[in-house]
């Protein structure tokens, strides 16, 4: 796991969540700005998954990698689901869902770091 | 669109989204626990699996939001609320019985107490939408 990359992912996830929170508070449906935030986040998560798997194949990583792999694979699904929901729900609750997705991704990356470093279950 | 309020639309989407995240989290966690170390804490891991099933059920039922699924959602949220209260209390009273954490341990402490808030929010939302639904769905069983 790369410290720099996970920090960037966390910041991107929080920024995307904040942007969509503003959209929701302004009572707008999902716009291009929200989609751009999700797009950047998605690219970063895919990059993280690639880096993660390469590192797992190399120097080992966490003691039991099953949970870690679960997070690695599940995280990139969230921005996609958020975008899909934003397209379906053309009210403020579309970006509302994106806020949830962004926060969830941030929490997941924090958990991944903990698992990688062997701190916490 | 002048359609009657559904459980899966508007603010309900937010609820369904949070439920979906928890269904994913609890399901993945239970799968890993049972697959890799089931013998270490059978009760905790079975509870994780049960919690995951309930979350999935609640997610789908809230998203669909028909007449039958509404009842399923009420049941799922109620089971969840009971689960988080009972397991939360037990895990504090008798930590030895729960050598490894479940989503419901310590009233969902490991998950920011969201497991405790979620079923309450779900039941409230179901109650709200049922009221605005009254013209169409007669609810013979109140809380009497």
Short mmCIF file of C-alpha atoms in Angstrom, two decimals:
data_model
loop_
_atom_site.label_atom_id
_atom_site.label_comp_id
_atom_site.label_asym_id
_atom_site.label_seq_id
_atom_site.Cartn_x
_atom_site.Cartn_y
_atom_site.Cartn_z
CA UNK A 1 0.00 0.00 0.00
CA UNK A 2 1.28 3.42 -0.88
CA UNK A 3 0.85 6.02 1.83
CA UNK A 4 0.79 8.87 -0.67
CA UNK A 5 -1.77 7.20 -2.91
CA UNK A 6 -4.15 6.35 -0.07
CA UNK A 7 -3.88 9.90 1.26
CA UNK A 8 -4.74 11.24 -2.20
CA UNK A 9 -7.70 8.83 -2.46
CA UNK A 10 -9.04 9.89 0.94
CA UNK A 11 -8.77 13.58 0.05
CA UNK A 12 -10.42 13.01 -3.34
CA UNK A 13 -13.27 11.04 -1.72
CA UNK A 14 -13.88 13.75 0.87
CA UNK A 15 -13.75 16.50 -1.77
CA UNK A 16 -16.23 14.63 -3.99
CA UNK A 17 -18.50 14.16 -0.96
CA UNK A 18 -18.21 17.85 -0.02
CA UNK A 19 -18.94 18.99 -3.58
CA UNK A 20 -22.05 16.82 -3.79
CA UNK A 21 -23.13 17.95 -0.33
CA UNK A 22 -23.14 21.51 -1.67
CA UNK A 23 -25.13 20.36 -4.71
CA UNK A 24 -27.66 18.67 -2.44
CA UNK A 25 -27.91 21.69 -0.15
CA UNK A 26 -28.55 23.90 -3.17
CA UNK A 27 -31.39 21.53 -4.04
CA UNK A 28 -29.93 20.58 -7.44
CA UNK A 29 -29.78 17.17 -9.10
CA UNK A 30 -26.42 15.65 -9.90
CA UNK A 31 -24.45 17.79 -12.39
CA UNK A 32 -21.19 17.53 -14.32
CA UNK A 33 -19.19 18.71 -11.31
CA UNK A 34 -20.44 15.81 -9.20
CA UNK A 35 -19.76 13.37 -12.04
CA UNK A 36 -16.24 14.75 -12.49
CA UNK A 37 -15.54 14.25 -8.79
CA UNK A 38 -16.75 10.65 -9.00
CA UNK A 39 -14.72 10.09 -12.16
CA UNK A 40 -11.47 11.25 -10.55
CA UNK A 41 -12.23 9.13 -7.49
CA UNK A 42 -12.94 6.08 -9.65
CA UNK A 43 -9.65 6.42 -11.56
CA UNK A 44 -7.75 6.73 -8.27
CA UNK A 45 -9.49 3.68 -6.79
CA UNK A 46 -8.73 1.56 -9.84
CA UNK A 47 -5.10 2.72 -9.64
CA UNK A 48 -5.08 1.80 -5.96
CA UNK A 49 -6.48 -1.65 -6.74
CA UNK A 50 -3.78 -2.23 -9.36
CA UNK A 51 -1.00 -1.04 -7.03
CA UNK A 52 -2.50 -3.08 -4.18
CA UNK A 53 -2.57 -6.33 -6.15
CA UNK A 54 0.95 -5.78 -7.49
CA UNK A 55 2.23 -5.23 -3.95
CA UNK A 56 0.30 -8.23 -2.62
CA UNK A 57 1.90 -10.39 -5.30
CA UNK A 58 5.30 -8.98 -4.34
CA UNK A 59 6.31 -8.50 -0.74
CA UNK A 60 3.35 -10.13 1.01
CA UNK A 61 1.49 -7.33 2.75
CA UNK A 62 -1.03 -8.13 5.51
CA UNK A 63 -1.06 -11.44 7.37
CA UNK A 64 -4.45 -12.53 6.00
CA UNK A 65 -5.13 -10.64 2.79
CA UNK A 66 -8.75 -11.80 2.25
CA UNK A 67 -10.34 -8.79 3.97
CA UNK A 68 -7.90 -6.44 2.31
CA UNK A 69 -8.70 -7.81 -1.14
CA UNK A 70 -12.39 -7.45 -0.34
CA UNK A 71 -11.97 -3.74 0.35
CA UNK A 72 -9.70 -3.33 -2.65
CA UNK A 73 -12.31 -4.80 -5.00
CA UNK A 74 -15.42 -3.34 -3.33
CA UNK A 75 -14.26 0.29 -3.14
CA UNK A 76 -14.30 1.01 -6.92
CA UNK A 77 -17.94 -0.15 -7.06
CA UNK A 78 -19.15 2.71 -4.86
CA UNK A 79 -18.50 5.71 -7.17
CA UNK A 80 -20.13 3.81 -10.04
CA UNK A 81 -23.19 3.04 -7.91
CA UNK A 82 -23.31 6.68 -6.79
CA UNK A 83 -23.22 7.91 -10.39
CA UNK A 84 -25.95 5.46 -11.41
CA UNK A 85 -28.14 6.60 -8.56
CA UNK A 86 -27.48 10.24 -9.41
CA UNK A 87 -28.70 9.59 -12.94
CA UNK A 88 -31.86 7.82 -11.77
CA UNK A 89 -32.82 10.18 -8.96
CA UNK A 90 -32.97 13.64 -10.52
CA UNK A 91 -33.47 15.49 -7.24
CA UNK A 92 -31.20 16.69 -4.46
CA UNK A 93 -31.16 13.12 -3.12
CA UNK A 94 -29.05 11.96 -6.06
CA UNK A 95 -26.00 13.97 -4.91
CA UNK A 96 -27.06 13.00 -1.37
CA UNK A 97 -26.27 9.39 -2.24
CA UNK A 98 -22.91 10.50 -3.67
CA UNK A 99 -22.08 12.05 -0.29
CA UNK A 100 -22.69 8.66 1.32
CA UNK A 101 -20.55 6.93 -1.32
CA UNK A 102 -17.67 9.40 -0.88
CA UNK A 103 -17.66 9.09 2.90
CA UNK A 104 -17.88 5.30 2.67
CA UNK A 105 -14.87 5.20 0.31
CA UNK A 106 -12.86 7.39 2.71
CA UNK A 107 -13.66 5.06 5.62
CA UNK A 108 -12.80 2.00 3.53
CA UNK A 109 -9.39 3.40 2.57
CA UNK A 110 -8.65 4.17 6.23
CA UNK A 111 -9.57 0.56 7.09
CA UNK A 112 -7.36 -0.72 4.27
CA UNK A 113 -4.42 1.21 5.68
CA UNK A 114 -5.06 -0.23 9.13
CA UNK A 115 -5.23 -3.77 7.78
CA UNK A 116 -2.07 -3.25 5.74
CA UNK A 117 -0.16 -1.87 8.71
CA UNK A 118 -1.54 -4.57 11.00
CA UNK A 119 -3.19 -2.14 13.40
CA UNK A 120 -6.77 -2.94 14.33
CA UNK A 121 -8.74 -6.02 13.31
CA UNK B 1 -44.20 13.51 -11.38
CA UNK B 2 -47.20 13.17 -9.16
CA UNK B 3 -46.76 9.68 -7.93
CA UNK B 4 -47.31 8.65 -4.37
CA UNK B 5 -44.35 8.59 -2.07
CA UNK B 6 -42.35 5.41 -2.38
CA UNK B 7 -39.87 4.14 0.18
CA UNK B 8 -37.12 3.96 -2.45
CA UNK B 9 -37.46 7.50 -3.81
CA UNK B 10 -36.36 10.95 -2.65
CA UNK B 11 -34.77 10.91 0.80
CA UNK B 12 -35.41 7.17 0.84
CA UNK B 13 -32.60 6.76 -1.67
CA UNK B 14 -30.19 8.04 0.93
CA UNK B 15 -31.43 5.44 3.38
CA UNK B 16 -31.22 2.69 0.77
CA UNK B 17 -27.66 3.80 -0.08
CA UNK B 18 -26.50 3.60 3.53
CA UNK B 19 -28.23 0.24 3.89
CA UNK B 20 -26.52 -0.98 0.73
CA UNK B 21 -23.11 0.01 2.11
CA UNK B 22 -23.85 -1.89 5.31
CA UNK B 23 -25.17 -4.90 3.43
CA UNK B 24 -21.90 -4.95 1.49
CA UNK B 25 -19.75 -4.42 4.57
CA UNK B 26 -21.52 -6.97 6.77
CA UNK B 27 -21.79 -9.51 3.95
CA UNK B 28 -18.14 -9.28 2.96
CA UNK B 29 -17.02 -9.40 6.56
CA UNK B 30 -19.14 -12.45 7.35
CA UNK B 31 -17.96 -14.24 4.21
CA UNK B 32 -14.31 -13.66 5.08
CA UNK B 33 -14.77 -14.62 8.73
CA UNK B 34 -16.64 -17.83 7.98
CA UNK B 35 -14.33 -18.80 5.15
CA UNK B 36 -11.06 -18.22 6.99
CA UNK B 37 -11.57 -18.71 10.73
CA UNK B 38 -15.03 -20.05 11.48
CA UNK B 39 -13.83 -22.20 14.40
CA UNK B 40 -12.47 -19.26 16.38
CA UNK B 41 -15.79 -17.61 17.16
CA UNK B 42 -18.73 -19.48 15.71
CA UNK B 43 -21.44 -17.45 17.45
CA UNK B 44 -19.98 -14.09 16.43
CA UNK B 45 -19.49 -15.14 12.83
CA UNK B 46 -22.95 -16.66 12.51
CA UNK B 47 -24.36 -13.44 13.91
CA UNK B 48 -22.37 -11.49 11.34
CA UNK B 49 -23.92 -13.64 8.63
CA UNK B 50 -27.44 -13.17 10.03
CA UNK B 51 -26.86 -9.40 10.25
CA UNK B 52 -25.68 -9.38 6.64
CA UNK B 53 -28.79 -11.23 5.45
CA UNK B 54 -31.05 -8.82 7.36
CA UNK B 55 -29.25 -5.82 5.85
CA UNK B 56 -29.57 -7.20 2.33
CA UNK B 57 -33.25 -7.91 2.94
CA UNK B 58 -33.86 -4.39 4.28
CA UNK B 59 -31.94 -2.81 1.39
CA UNK B 60 -33.93 -4.63 -1.27
CA UNK B 61 -37.27 -4.22 0.50
CA UNK B 62 -36.77 -0.48 1.01
CA UNK B 63 -35.62 -0.02 -2.58
CA UNK B 64 -38.63 -1.84 -4.03
CA UNK B 65 -41.15 -0.38 -1.57
CA UNK B 66 -44.33 -2.16 -2.61
CA UNK B 67 -47.04 -3.33 -0.27
CA UNK B 68 -45.58 -6.70 0.61
CA UNK B 69 -41.99 -5.47 0.57
CA UNK B 70 -42.97 -2.69 2.96
CA UNK B 71 -43.86 -5.34 5.53
CA UNK B 72 -40.63 -7.17 4.86
CA UNK B 73 -38.78 -3.89 5.39
CA UNK B 74 -40.58 -3.28 8.69
CA UNK B 75 -39.71 -6.80 9.82
CA UNK B 76 -36.07 -6.46 8.75
CA UNK B 77 -35.64 -3.09 10.48
CA UNK B 78 -37.29 -4.44 13.64
CA UNK B 79 -35.05 -7.51 13.70
CA UNK B 80 -32.08 -5.22 13.23
CA UNK B 81 -33.08 -2.93 16.06
CA UNK B 82 -33.67 -5.93 18.34
CA UNK B 83 -30.37 -7.45 17.20
CA UNK B 84 -28.28 -4.38 17.85
CA UNK B 85 -29.88 -3.88 21.28
CA UNK B 86 -29.66 -7.52 22.39
CA UNK B 87 -26.22 -8.28 20.94
CA UNK B 88 -24.94 -4.88 22.02
CA UNK B 89 -26.03 -5.50 25.61
CA UNK B 90 -24.75 -9.10 25.63
CA UNK B 91 -21.39 -8.12 24.19
CA UNK B 92 -20.92 -5.62 27.01
CA UNK B 93 -22.25 -7.93 29.73
CA UNK B 94 -20.36 -11.03 28.64
CA UNK B 95 -17.41 -10.12 26.40
CA UNK B 96 -16.07 -13.68 26.63
CA UNK B 97 -18.98 -14.95 24.53
CA UNK B 98 -17.90 -12.62 21.72
CA UNK B 99 -14.17 -13.11 21.18
CA UNK B 100 -14.39 -11.33 17.84
CA UNK B 101 -16.48 -8.31 16.97
CA UNK B 102 -19.73 -8.35 14.98
CA UNK B 103 -21.42 -5.33 13.42
CA UNK B 104 -23.73 -5.25 16.41
CA UNK B 105 -21.14 -5.51 19.20
CA UNK B 106 -21.16 -2.60 21.63
CA UNK B 107 -24.28 -1.21 19.92
CA UNK B 108 -22.37 -0.87 16.65
CA UNK B 109 -19.51 1.05 18.23
CA UNK B 110 -17.03 -0.19 15.62
CA UNK B 111 -19.18 1.35 12.89
CA UNK B 112 -19.81 4.77 14.39
CA UNK B 113 -23.09 3.59 15.96
CA UNK B 114 -24.65 3.65 12.51
CA UNK B 115 -26.08 0.12 13.04
CA UNK B 116 -28.04 1.54 15.98
CA UNK B 117 -29.33 4.61 14.14
CA UNK B 118 -30.09 2.90 10.83
CA UNK B 119 -33.06 0.71 11.86
CA UNK B 120 -34.61 3.62 13.76
CA UNK B 121 -34.26 5.84 10.68
CA UNK B 122 -35.65 3.00 8.54
CA UNK B 123 -38.71 2.47 10.73
CA UNK B 124 -39.35 6.20 10.92
CA UNK B 125 -39.13 6.49 7.14
CA UNK B 126 -41.50 3.55 6.65
CA UNK B 127 -43.94 5.14 9.08
CA UNK B 128 -43.69 8.50 7.32
CA UNK B 129 -44.27 7.08 3.84
CA UNK B 130 -47.10 4.89 5.14
CA UNK B 131 -48.91 7.98 6.40
CA UNK B 132 -48.65 9.82 3.10
CA UNK B 133 -49.75 6.55 1.49
CA UNK B 134 -52.91 6.31 3.50
CA UNK B 135 -55.29 6.96 0.63
CA UNK B 136 -54.25 3.75 -1.02
CA UNK B 137 -52.97 1.36 1.59
CA UNK B 138 -55.15 0.69 4.58
CA UNK B 139 -53.09 -0.56 7.45
CA UNK B 140 -55.32 -2.76 9.59
CA UNK B 141 -52.60 -3.52 12.12
CA UNK B 142 -51.59 -0.33 13.86
CA UNK B 143 -49.49 -0.73 16.91
CA UNK B 144 -52.27 -1.99 19.14
#
